[in-house]
mmCIF file of C-alpha atoms in Angstrom:
data_model
loop_
_atom_site.group_PDB
_atom_site.id
_atom_site.type_symbol
_atom_site.label_atom_id
_atom_site.label_comp_id
_atom_site.label_asym_id
_atom_site.label_seq_id
_atom_site.Cartn_x
_atom_site.Cartn_y
_atom_site.Cartn_z
ATOM 1 C CA MET X 19 41.632 102.634 60.007
ATOM 2 C CA ILE X 20 42.359 98.612 59.958
ATOM 3 C CA GLU X 21 39.554 96.696 61.156
ATOM 4 C CA LEU X 22 40.750 93.720 62.863
ATOM 5 C CA ASN X 23 40.369 90.312 61.008
ATOM 6 C CA GLU X 24 38.854 86.929 62.691
ATOM 7 C CA GLN X 25 42.312 86.075 63.638
ATOM 8 C CA ALA X 26 43.113 89.312 65.644
ATOM 9 C CA LEU X 27 39.546 89.380 66.967
ATOM 10 C CA SER X 28 40.018 85.842 68.273
ATOM 11 C CA TYR X 29 43.426 86.851 69.758
ATOM 12 C CA ALA X 30 41.852 89.787 71.700
ATOM 13 C CA ASP X 31 38.861 87.646 73.155
ATOM 14 C CA ARG X 32 41.223 84.665 74.159
ATOM 15 C CA SER X 33 43.611 87.288 75.885
ATOM 16 C CA ALA X 34 41.370 89.019 78.095
ATOM 17 C CA ASP X 35 42.121 87.005 81.044
ATOM 18 C CA GLU X 36 45.598 87.219 80.566
ATOM 19 C CA LEU X 37 45.385 90.921 80.304
ATOM 20 C CA GLU X 38 43.918 91.059 83.721
ATOM 21 C CA GLN X 39 46.553 88.922 85.163
ATOM 22 C CA LEU X 40 49.206 91.001 83.481
ATOM 23 C CA ILE X 41 47.455 94.300 84.958
ATOM 24 C CA LEU X 42 47.612 92.660 88.490
ATOM 25 C CA SER X 43 51.240 91.424 88.073
ATOM 26 C CA LEU X 44 52.466 95.121 87.046
ATOM 27 C CA CYS X 45 50.413 96.528 89.684
ATOM 28 C CA ARG X 46 52.249 94.743 92.335
ATOM 29 C CA ILE X 47 55.552 95.866 91.400
ATOM 30 C CA PRO X 48 56.356 99.453 92.858
ATOM 31 C CA ALA X 49 57.590 101.773 90.233
ATOM 32 C CA PRO X 50 57.816 105.486 91.200
ATOM 33 C CA SER X 51 59.646 108.000 88.932
ATOM 34 C CA HIS X 52 63.268 107.262 88.655
ATOM 35 C CA GLN X 53 62.780 103.822 90.419
ATOM 36 C CA GLU X 54 61.361 101.816 87.858
ATOM 37 C CA ASP X 55 63.865 99.189 87.917
ATOM 38 C CA ALA X 56 62.099 96.017 88.897
ATOM 39 C CA ARG X 57 59.024 96.735 86.935
ATOM 40 C CA ALA X 58 61.348 97.500 83.591
ATOM 41 C CA GLU X 59 63.330 94.039 84.373
ATOM 42 C CA PHE X 60 59.796 92.238 84.638
ATOM 43 C CA ILE X 61 58.879 93.775 81.281
ATOM 44 C CA ARG X 62 62.134 93.371 79.505
ATOM 45 C CA GLU X 63 61.870 89.606 80.390
ATOM 46 C CA TRP X 64 58.288 89.329 79.367
ATOM 47 C CA PHE X 65 59.354 90.725 75.784
ATOM 48 C CA ARG X 66 62.008 88.277 75.304
ATOM 49 C CA LYS X 67 59.849 85.350 76.545
ATOM 50 C CA ILE X 68 57.400 86.069 73.706
ATOM 51 C CA GLY X 69 60.134 86.371 71.119
ATOM 52 C CA GLY X 70 61.097 90.276 71.443
ATOM 53 C CA ASP X 71 64.652 91.449 71.457
ATOM 54 C CA ALA X 72 64.174 94.044 74.321
ATOM 55 C CA TYR X 73 66.775 95.974 76.168
ATOM 56 C CA ILE X 74 66.878 98.491 78.686
ATOM 57 C CA ASP X 75 68.528 101.927 77.884
ATOM 58 C CA GLU X 76 70.188 104.415 80.057
ATOM 59 C CA ALA X 77 67.185 106.120 81.085
ATOM 60 C CA LYS X 78 65.344 102.923 82.300
ATOM 61 C CA ASN X 79 63.122 102.460 79.024
ATOM 62 C CA VAL X 80 62.171 98.928 77.971
ATOM 63 C CA VAL X 81 62.761 99.288 74.302
ATOM 64 C CA CYS X 82 61.636 96.257 71.752
ATOM 65 C CA PRO X 83 62.597 96.886 68.312
ATOM 66 C CA TYR X 84 60.605 95.286 65.547
ATOM 67 C CA HIS X 85 61.488 95.309 62.088
ATOM 68 C CA LEU X 86 63.829 97.925 62.756
ATOM 69 C CA GLU X 87 66.748 98.464 60.292
ATOM 70 C CA LYS X 88 69.734 100.623 60.424
ATOM 71 C CA ASP X 89 68.306 103.670 58.587
ATOM 72 C CA ASN X 90 64.561 103.007 58.130
ATOM 73 C CA PRO X 91 61.737 105.548 59.661
ATOM 74 C CA VAL X 92 60.482 104.630 62.986
ATOM 75 C CA ILE X 93 57.113 104.568 64.688
ATOM 76 C CA ILE X 94 57.103 104.399 68.461
ATOM 77 C CA PHE X 95 54.265 102.945 70.368
ATOM 78 C CA MET X 96 54.738 103.697 74.052
ATOM 79 C CA ALA X 97 53.325 103.553 77.506
ATOM 80 C CA HIS X 98 54.963 104.633 80.841
ATOM 81 C CA THR X 99 56.142 102.288 83.715
ATOM 82 C CA ASP X 100 56.130 104.832 86.355
ATOM 83 C CA THR X 101 53.301 105.703 88.800
ATOM 84 C CA VAL X 102 52.717 109.128 90.505
ATOM 85 C CA PHE X 103 53.017 107.207 93.965
ATOM 86 C CA PRO X 104 56.271 107.307 95.983
ATOM 87 C CA ASP X 105 55.554 103.768 97.657
ATOM 88 C CA LEU X 106 58.097 101.303 97.418
ATOM 89 C CA THR X 107 55.992 98.574 99.353
ATOM 90 C CA PRO X 108 54.184 96.689 96.679
ATOM 91 C CA PHE X 109 50.422 97.341 96.505
ATOM 92 C CA GLU X 110 47.797 94.700 96.463
ATOM 93 C CA PRO X 111 44.967 95.167 93.805
ATOM 94 C CA VAL X 112 41.483 94.633 94.851
ATOM 95 C CA VAL X 113 39.242 92.888 92.164
ATOM 96 C CA THR X 114 35.466 92.987 92.093
ATOM 97 C CA ASP X 115 32.925 92.264 89.545
ATOM 98 C CA GLU X 116 33.331 95.805 87.822
ATOM 99 C CA ARG X 117 36.775 97.162 88.911
ATOM 100 C CA ILE X 118 40.175 96.663 89.584
ATOM 101 C CA SER X 119 41.086 99.125 92.025
ATOM 102 C CA CYS X 120 44.852 100.038 92.875
ATOM 103 C CA PRO X 121 46.890 103.178 93.181
ATOM 104 C CA GLY X 122 48.314 103.749 89.425
ATOM 105 C CA ALA X 123 46.049 100.964 87.818
ATOM 106 C CA GLY X 124 44.845 103.199 85.148
ATOM 107 C CA ASP X 125 47.768 105.565 84.856
ATOM 108 C CA ASP X 126 49.423 103.883 83.290
ATOM 109 C CA THR X 127 49.639 100.223 84.171
ATOM 110 C CA ALA X 128 46.522 99.051 82.236
ATOM 111 C CA ASN X 129 47.455 100.876 79.238
ATOM 112 C CA LEU X 130 51.035 99.359 79.576
ATOM 113 C CA ALA X 131 49.639 95.993 79.641
ATOM 114 C CA VAL X 132 47.517 96.395 76.472
ATOM 115 C CA LEU X 133 50.414 97.800 74.578
ATOM 116 C CA MET X 134 52.467 94.619 75.605
ATOM 117 C CA LEU X 135 49.656 92.266 74.384
ATOM 118 C CA ALA X 136 48.949 94.012 71.274
ATOM 119 C CA ALA X 137 52.761 94.044 70.532
ATOM 120 C CA ARG X 138 52.830 90.459 71.134
ATOM 121 C CA TYR X 139 50.123 89.881 68.374
ATOM 122 C CA LEU X 140 52.481 91.751 65.760
ATOM 123 C CA ILE X 141 55.654 90.075 67.052
ATOM 124 C CA GLN X 142 54.383 86.533 67.187
ATOM 125 C CA ASN X 143 52.611 86.682 63.689
ATOM 126 C CA ASP X 144 55.686 88.731 62.153
ATOM 127 C CA LEU X 145 53.251 91.044 60.672
ATOM 128 C CA PRO X 146 54.802 93.232 57.985
ATOM 129 C CA THR X 147 55.069 96.827 58.481
ATOM 130 C CA SER X 148 56.118 99.907 56.392
ATOM 131 C CA THR X 149 58.685 101.207 58.892
ATOM 132 C CA GLY X 150 60.653 100.400 61.768
ATOM 133 C CA VAL X 151 58.627 99.910 64.992
ATOM 134 C CA LEU X 152 59.553 100.659 68.726
ATOM 135 C CA PHE X 153 57.421 98.996 71.525
ATOM 136 C CA VAL X 154 58.491 100.973 74.348
ATOM 137 C CA ALA X 155 57.639 100.838 78.066
ATOM 138 C CA ASN X 156 59.084 104.132 79.286
ATOM 139 C CA SER X 157 60.071 105.745 82.379
ATOM 140 C CA CYS X 158 59.830 109.023 84.288
ATOM 141 C CA GLU X 159 56.532 110.339 82.639
ATOM 142 C CA GLU X 160 54.912 111.445 85.987
ATOM 143 C CA GLY X 161 55.967 114.733 87.904
ATOM 144 C CA LEU X 162 59.649 115.209 88.460
ATOM 145 C CA GLY X 163 60.369 112.276 86.142
ATOM 146 C CA ASN X 164 60.350 115.257 83.769
ATOM 147 C CA LEU X 165 59.812 113.009 80.738
ATOM 148 C CA LYS X 166 63.268 111.726 80.917
ATOM 149 C CA GLY X 167 62.343 108.370 79.104
ATOM 150 C CA SER X 168 60.874 110.188 76.176
ATOM 151 C CA ARG X 169 63.622 112.674 75.845
ATOM 152 C CA GLN X 170 65.947 109.694 75.675
ATOM 153 C CA LEU X 171 64.095 108.140 72.854
ATOM 154 C CA MET X 172 64.113 111.263 70.943
ATOM 155 C CA LYS X 173 67.843 111.760 71.520
ATOM 156 C CA ASP X 174 68.345 108.351 70.411
ATOM 157 C CA PHE X 175 65.860 108.116 67.285
ATOM 158 C CA GLY X 176 64.534 111.530 66.870
ATOM 159 C CA ASP X 177 65.608 112.176 63.584
ATOM 160 C CA ARG X 178 64.166 108.841 62.330
ATOM 161 C CA VAL X 179 60.863 109.195 64.129
ATOM 162 C CA LYS X 180 57.992 109.847 61.954
ATOM 163 C CA MET X 181 55.158 109.287 64.410
ATOM 164 C CA VAL X 182 54.367 108.371 68.258
ATOM 165 C CA ILE X 183 51.575 106.851 69.863
ATOM 166 C CA SER X 184 51.577 106.993 73.743
ATOM 167 C CA PHE X 185 49.040 104.993 75.334
ATOM 168 C CA ASP X 186 47.994 107.074 78.536
ATOM 169 C CA GLY X 187 44.769 108.217 80.257
ATOM 170 C CA TYR X 188 41.276 106.796 79.538
ATOM 171 C CA MET X 189 39.891 106.073 76.159
ATOM 172 C CA GLU X 190 37.230 108.785 76.287
ATOM 173 C CA GLY X 191 39.973 111.362 75.754
ATOM 174 C CA VAL X 192 43.073 111.797 73.490
ATOM 175 C CA THR X 193 45.703 114.340 73.921
ATOM 176 C CA HIS X 194 46.863 115.944 70.833
ATOM 177 C CA GLN X 195 48.504 119.285 71.932
ATOM 178 C CA ALA X 196 51.165 119.673 74.441
ATOM 179 C CA VAL X 197 50.670 121.587 77.767
ATOM 180 C CA GLY X 198 54.198 122.956 78.642
ATOM 181 C CA SER X 199 55.353 123.848 82.126
ATOM 182 C CA HIS X 200 58.174 125.121 84.157
ATOM 183 C CA ARG X 201 58.588 123.823 87.904
ATOM 184 C CA TYR X 202 60.622 125.316 90.561
ATOM 185 C CA ARG X 203 61.999 124.919 93.894
ATOM 186 C CA VAL X 204 62.067 128.333 95.779
ATOM 187 C CA THR X 205 63.766 128.704 98.985
ATOM 188 C CA LEU X 206 63.854 131.969 101.106
ATOM 189 C CA ARG X 207 66.465 132.508 103.663
ATOM 190 C CA THR X 208 66.568 134.943 106.742
ATOM 191 C CA GLU X 209 68.321 135.559 109.914
ATOM 192 C CA GLY X 210 65.444 134.070 112.048
ATOM 193 C CA GLY X 211 65.782 133.701 115.767
ATOM 194 C CA HIS X 212 63.842 133.246 119.200
ATOM 195 C CA SER X 213 60.308 134.287 118.793
ATOM 196 C CA TYR X 214 60.409 136.470 121.788
ATOM 197 C CA ALA X 215 63.982 137.540 122.308
ATOM 198 C CA SER X 216 64.369 138.174 118.523
ATOM 199 C CA PHE X 217 60.932 139.386 117.758
ATOM 200 C CA GLY X 218 61.094 141.858 114.837
ATOM 201 C CA ASN X 219 63.611 139.597 112.772
ATOM 202 C CA ARG X 220 62.364 138.643 109.565
ATOM 203 C CA ASN X 221 60.425 135.315 109.329
ATOM 204 C CA ALA X 222 61.102 133.454 106.082
ATOM 205 C CA ILE X 223 57.503 131.686 106.422
ATOM 206 C CA HIS X 224 56.108 135.130 106.333
ATOM 207 C CA LEU X 225 58.063 136.304 103.510
ATOM 208 C CA LEU X 226 57.371 133.229 101.392
ATOM 209 C CA ALA X 227 53.572 133.522 102.115
ATOM 210 C CA SER X 228 53.856 137.220 100.826
ATOM 211 C CA MET X 229 55.828 135.910 97.757
ATOM 212 C CA ILE X 230 52.970 133.329 97.075
ATOM 213 C CA SER X 231 50.446 136.056 97.530
ATOM 214 C CA THR X 232 52.263 138.199 94.829
ATOM 215 C CA LEU X 233 52.343 135.156 92.499
ATOM 216 C CA TYR X 234 48.670 134.806 92.776
ATOM 217 C CA ASP X 235 48.013 138.259 91.956
ATOM 218 C CA ILE X 236 49.297 137.879 88.574
ATOM 219 C CA LYS X 237 46.632 138.644 85.943
ATOM 220 C CA ILE X 238 46.972 136.690 82.559
ATOM 221 C CA PRO X 239 46.253 138.596 79.438
ATOM 222 C CA ASP X 240 43.989 137.305 76.929
ATOM 223 C CA GLY X 241 45.320 135.402 73.888
ATOM 224 C CA LEU X 242 47.945 133.383 75.848
ATOM 225 C CA GLY X 243 46.191 130.190 75.596
ATOM 226 C CA HIS X 244 45.194 128.232 78.683
ATOM 227 C CA THR X 245 47.772 129.318 81.046
ATOM 228 C CA THR X 246 47.753 128.319 84.875
ATOM 229 C CA TYR X 247 50.018 128.568 87.806
ATOM 230 C CA ASN X 248 50.024 126.629 91.316
ATOM 231 C CA VAL X 249 52.071 126.321 94.524
ATOM 232 C CA GLY X 250 51.957 122.774 95.428
ATOM 233 C CA VAL X 251 54.128 122.228 98.389
ATOM 234 C CA ILE X 252 55.240 124.610 101.173
ATOM 235 C CA GLU X 253 57.871 123.788 103.838
ATOM 236 C CA GLY X 254 59.776 125.621 106.430
ATOM 237 C CA GLY X 255 60.463 126.541 110.063
ATOM 238 C CA THR X 256 61.837 124.664 113.142
ATOM 239 C CA SER X 257 59.470 125.108 116.073
ATOM 240 C CA VAL X 258 56.608 127.245 117.317
ATOM 241 C CA ASN X 259 58.726 129.400 119.084
ATOM 242 C CA THR X 260 61.317 129.891 116.353
ATOM 243 C CA ILE X 261 61.331 132.880 113.622
ATOM 244 C CA ALA X 262 61.924 130.899 110.616
ATOM 245 C CA GLN X 263 65.314 131.007 108.911
ATOM 246 C CA SER X 264 64.188 129.106 106.154
ATOM 247 C CA ALA X 265 60.988 128.377 104.084
ATOM 248 C CA SER X 266 60.450 126.874 100.495
ATOM 249 C CA MET X 267 57.722 126.013 98.047
ATOM 250 C CA LEU X 268 57.440 123.993 94.794
ATOM 251 C CA TYR X 269 55.836 126.307 92.270
ATOM 252 C CA GLU X 270 54.931 125.704 88.449
ATOM 253 C CA TYR X 271 53.064 127.303 85.746
ATOM 254 C CA ARG X 272 51.713 125.677 82.503
ATOM 255 C CA SER X 273 50.491 126.879 79.262
ATOM 256 C CA ASP X 274 49.381 125.174 75.994
ATOM 257 C CA ASP X 275 50.715 128.314 74.294
ATOM 258 C CA ARG X 276 54.489 129.036 73.940
ATOM 259 C CA GLU X 277 53.789 132.818 74.606
ATOM 260 C CA GLY X 278 51.873 132.070 77.750
ATOM 261 C CA LEU X 279 54.725 129.996 79.081
ATOM 262 C CA SER X 280 57.195 133.110 78.203
ATOM 263 C CA PHE X 281 54.796 135.511 79.937
ATOM 264 C CA MET X 282 54.874 133.509 83.043
ATOM 265 C CA GLU X 283 58.649 133.113 83.038
ATOM 266 C CA ASN X 284 58.895 136.736 82.692
ATOM 267 C CA VAL X 285 56.599 137.812 85.432
ATOM 268 C CA PHE X 286 57.979 135.200 87.889
ATOM 269 C CA GLU X 287 61.652 136.361 87.498
ATOM 270 C CA LYS X 288 60.439 139.793 88.167
ATOM 271 C CA ALA X 289 58.726 138.602 91.323
ATOM 272 C CA VAL X 290 61.941 137.064 92.445
ATOM 273 C CA GLU X 291 64.040 139.926 91.578
ATOM 274 C CA ALA X 292 61.603 142.270 93.390
ATOM 275 C CA TYR X 293 61.892 140.199 96.560
ATOM 276 C CA ARG X 294 65.806 140.061 96.342
ATOM 277 C CA SER X 295 65.876 143.853 96.154
ATOM 278 C CA MET X 296 64.558 143.807 99.667
ATOM 279 C CA GLY X 297 67.637 142.171 100.629
ATOM 280 C CA ILE X 298 66.144 138.510 100.985
ATOM 281 C CA GLU X 299 68.275 135.548 100.097
ATOM 282 C CA ILE X 300 66.391 133.518 97.468
ATOM 283 C CA ASP X 301 67.631 130.391 95.654
ATOM 284 C CA VAL X 302 65.352 129.299 92.699
ATOM 285 C CA GLU X 303 66.022 125.869 91.334
ATOM 286 C CA ARG X 304 64.230 124.753 88.021
ATOM 287 C CA ILE X 305 63.476 121.131 88.693
ATOM 288 C CA GLY X 306 61.124 120.365 85.822
ATOM 289 C CA GLU X 307 60.518 121.821 82.228
ATOM 290 C CA ARG X 308 58.093 120.397 79.688
ATOM 291 C CA PRO X 309 57.799 122.026 76.396
ATOM 292 C CA CYS X 310 54.711 123.079 74.494
ATOM 293 C CA SER X 311 53.883 121.876 71.060
ATOM 294 C CA GLY X 312 55.748 122.969 67.918
ATOM 295 C CA ASN X 313 54.460 122.845 64.504
ATOM 296 C CA PRO X 314 53.823 119.377 63.567
ATOM 297 C CA ASP X 315 52.386 118.673 60.147
ATOM 298 C CA LYS X 316 48.776 119.595 60.430
ATOM 299 C CA GLU X 317 47.772 117.237 57.661
ATOM 300 C CA THR X 318 49.329 114.225 59.187
ATOM 301 C CA MET X 319 48.002 115.177 62.733
ATOM 302 C CA CYS X 320 44.379 115.250 61.405
ATOM 303 C CA ARG X 321 44.752 111.933 59.758
ATOM 304 C CA MET X 322 45.944 110.295 62.992
ATOM 305 C CA GLU X 323 43.224 112.018 64.969
ATOM 306 C CA LYS X 324 40.591 110.711 62.716
ATOM 307 C CA THR X 325 42.073 107.098 62.592
ATOM 308 C CA VAL X 326 41.988 107.329 66.416
ATOM 309 C CA SER X 327 38.491 108.604 66.644
ATOM 310 C CA ASP X 328 37.440 106.122 64.072
ATOM 311 C CA ILE X 329 39.054 103.059 65.921
ATOM 312 C CA VAL X 330 37.405 104.284 69.331
ATOM 313 C CA GLU X 331 34.068 104.488 67.604
ATOM 314 C CA ARG X 332 34.327 101.126 66.155
ATOM 315 C CA TYR X 333 35.459 99.230 69.396
ATOM 316 C CA ALA X 334 34.103 101.271 72.185
ATOM 317 C CA GLY X 335 31.059 102.681 70.685
ATOM 318 C CA PHE X 336 31.628 106.379 71.328
ATOM 319 C CA THR X 337 33.559 109.436 69.716
ATOM 320 C CA PRO X 338 36.496 110.318 72.198
ATOM 321 C CA PHE X 339 37.198 113.909 72.774
ATOM 322 C CA PHE X 340 40.481 115.651 71.782
ATOM 323 C CA GLY X 341 42.181 118.277 74.259
ATOM 324 C CA SER X 342 45.469 119.505 75.554
ATOM 325 C CA GLY X 343 47.488 117.853 78.268
ATOM 326 C CA SER X 344 51.080 117.301 79.561
ATOM 327 C CA THR X 345 52.183 113.748 78.437
ATOM 328 C CA ASP X 346 55.287 111.638 76.996
ATOM 329 C CA CYS X 347 53.960 113.306 73.646
ATOM 330 C CA ASN X 348 55.298 116.718 74.742
ATOM 331 C CA ILE X 349 58.757 115.921 73.618
ATOM 332 C CA PRO X 350 57.994 114.845 70.074
ATOM 333 C CA LEU X 351 55.371 117.248 69.574
ATOM 334 C CA SER X 352 57.889 120.059 70.447
ATOM 335 C CA MET X 353 60.282 118.712 67.913
ATOM 336 C CA ASP X 354 57.470 118.922 65.193
ATOM 337 C CA ILE X 355 57.100 115.061 65.125
ATOM 338 C CA PRO X 356 53.207 114.006 64.783
ATOM 339 C CA ALA X 357 52.023 112.470 68.221
ATOM 340 C CA LEU X 358 49.017 111.634 69.883
ATOM 341 C CA CYS X 359 48.134 110.155 73.392
ATOM 342 C CA PRO X 360 45.081 107.747 73.346
ATOM 343 C CA GLY X 361 43.918 106.008 76.381
ATOM 344 C CA VAL X 362 42.816 102.348 75.957
ATOM 345 C CA VAL X 363 41.108 101.497 79.198
ATOM 346 C CA SER X 364 38.302 103.261 81.156
ATOM 347 C CA GLY X 365 38.309 104.216 84.818
ATOM 348 C CA GLY X 366 38.690 106.890 87.158
ATOM 349 C CA GLY X 367 40.533 108.433 90.322
ATOM 350 C CA ALA X 368 43.820 108.779 88.341
ATOM 351 C CA HIS X 369 46.338 110.179 90.798
ATOM 352 C CA THR X 370 44.437 109.168 93.779
ATOM 353 C CA ARG X 371 44.711 106.102 96.076
ATOM 354 C CA GLU X 372 41.364 105.267 95.089
ATOM 355 C CA GLU X 373 42.281 104.733 91.349
ATOM 356 C CA TYR X 374 40.366 102.137 89.466
ATOM 357 C CA ILE X 375 39.997 100.508 85.986
ATOM 358 C CA LEU X 376 36.586 99.116 84.625
ATOM 359 C CA ARG X 377 37.063 95.554 83.642
ATOM 360 C CA LYS X 378 34.509 95.728 81.075
ATOM 361 C CA SER X 379 36.891 98.154 79.036
ATOM 362 C CA LEU X 380 39.696 95.710 78.799
ATOM 363 C CA ARG X 381 38.502 93.527 75.882
ATOM 364 C CA PRO X 382 37.535 96.629 73.938
ATOM 365 C CA GLY X 383 40.698 98.469 74.956
ATOM 366 C CA LEU X 384 42.939 95.591 73.741
ATOM 367 C CA LYS X 385 41.097 95.701 70.381
ATOM 368 C CA ILE X 386 41.681 99.480 70.136
ATOM 369 C CA GLY X 387 45.253 99.145 70.913
ATOM 370 C CA MET X 388 45.788 96.333 68.138
ATOM 371 C CA SER X 389 43.906 98.218 65.624
ATOM 372 C CA LEU X 390 45.864 101.498 66.209
ATOM 373 C CA MET X 391 49.142 99.610 65.797
ATOM 374 C CA LEU X 392 48.037 97.891 62.689
ATOM 375 C CA SER X 393 46.529 101.099 61.456
ATOM 376 C CA PHE X 394 49.595 103.108 61.593
ATOM 377 C CA VAL X 395 52.220 100.532 60.796
ATOM 378 C CA LYS X 396 50.517 99.355 57.284
#
């Protein structure tokens, strides 16, 4: 790891108030997945004002190249711009002595702000690097964003990328293994009818409930990693006195093991075919797919993990835990590119409207972000 010198430490301390203000500014710009345009434009202009040659690509990623030459290897530092919340009305953060509270404040707005200020330190001091660097505020990490921004980066730079660091989550944990998932919209249709006059006709809601019960009866064999499934949304019907003609659900399964994903895909397809064999019309649309980890170089991953652990220990005073998760790193990890996802703030309530970050974590968090960048680009 690279310990920060006096100049870097002074920069981090001087920038603490500015970091808070940047978080507040970003929180006020709505950015649901696929609708990050306003936040992306704000970030691009911010990078341009501090001397970065930033642009917005076709996936709505804000990309700021640094020492990037035509063919040199690339390290990517990224944090996602989108939030899990669909709101297009601006939020107003609530600031207390201890917290900044706002939907999306920790996931991933504060991590994004740390990335921006850490990148500014390198750019404005023109610090040397051994590779090309991309500072990226990427789109579509959440939910049905389906990692669109990360996929675009790997499409554009994948054969050159030697490492990816994605700032996401809280500094207490680091994601180093990708949890893959398949997500579906499943719609059942029947003849339906009047609840009294047509009693006996098949009810799409009843059949969907039966199908859900079947899917929840699945027994996952041992040895397939941590494999899960969930029905997250159900919809259907017309009125209390109508036999439902249509009902649908959003269904997903996840696993940190490729064989686990394959097992779930197989049993899901068999369940669908079993209900179709009863003469039920079923439409299945895969609306999301995230891959598991491939086989990134173990020695490189171990070095990266130790570096992150040492840096968090140095500037936050504790050792982070390492685990599996579904993040922007899924894409590079599936391509055997070493990647880690550390958080650089502390807080809680992610994916709830009570989400918050701890103000006291921002100063050490910026130091962690800066040290991570300097350690990996040396």
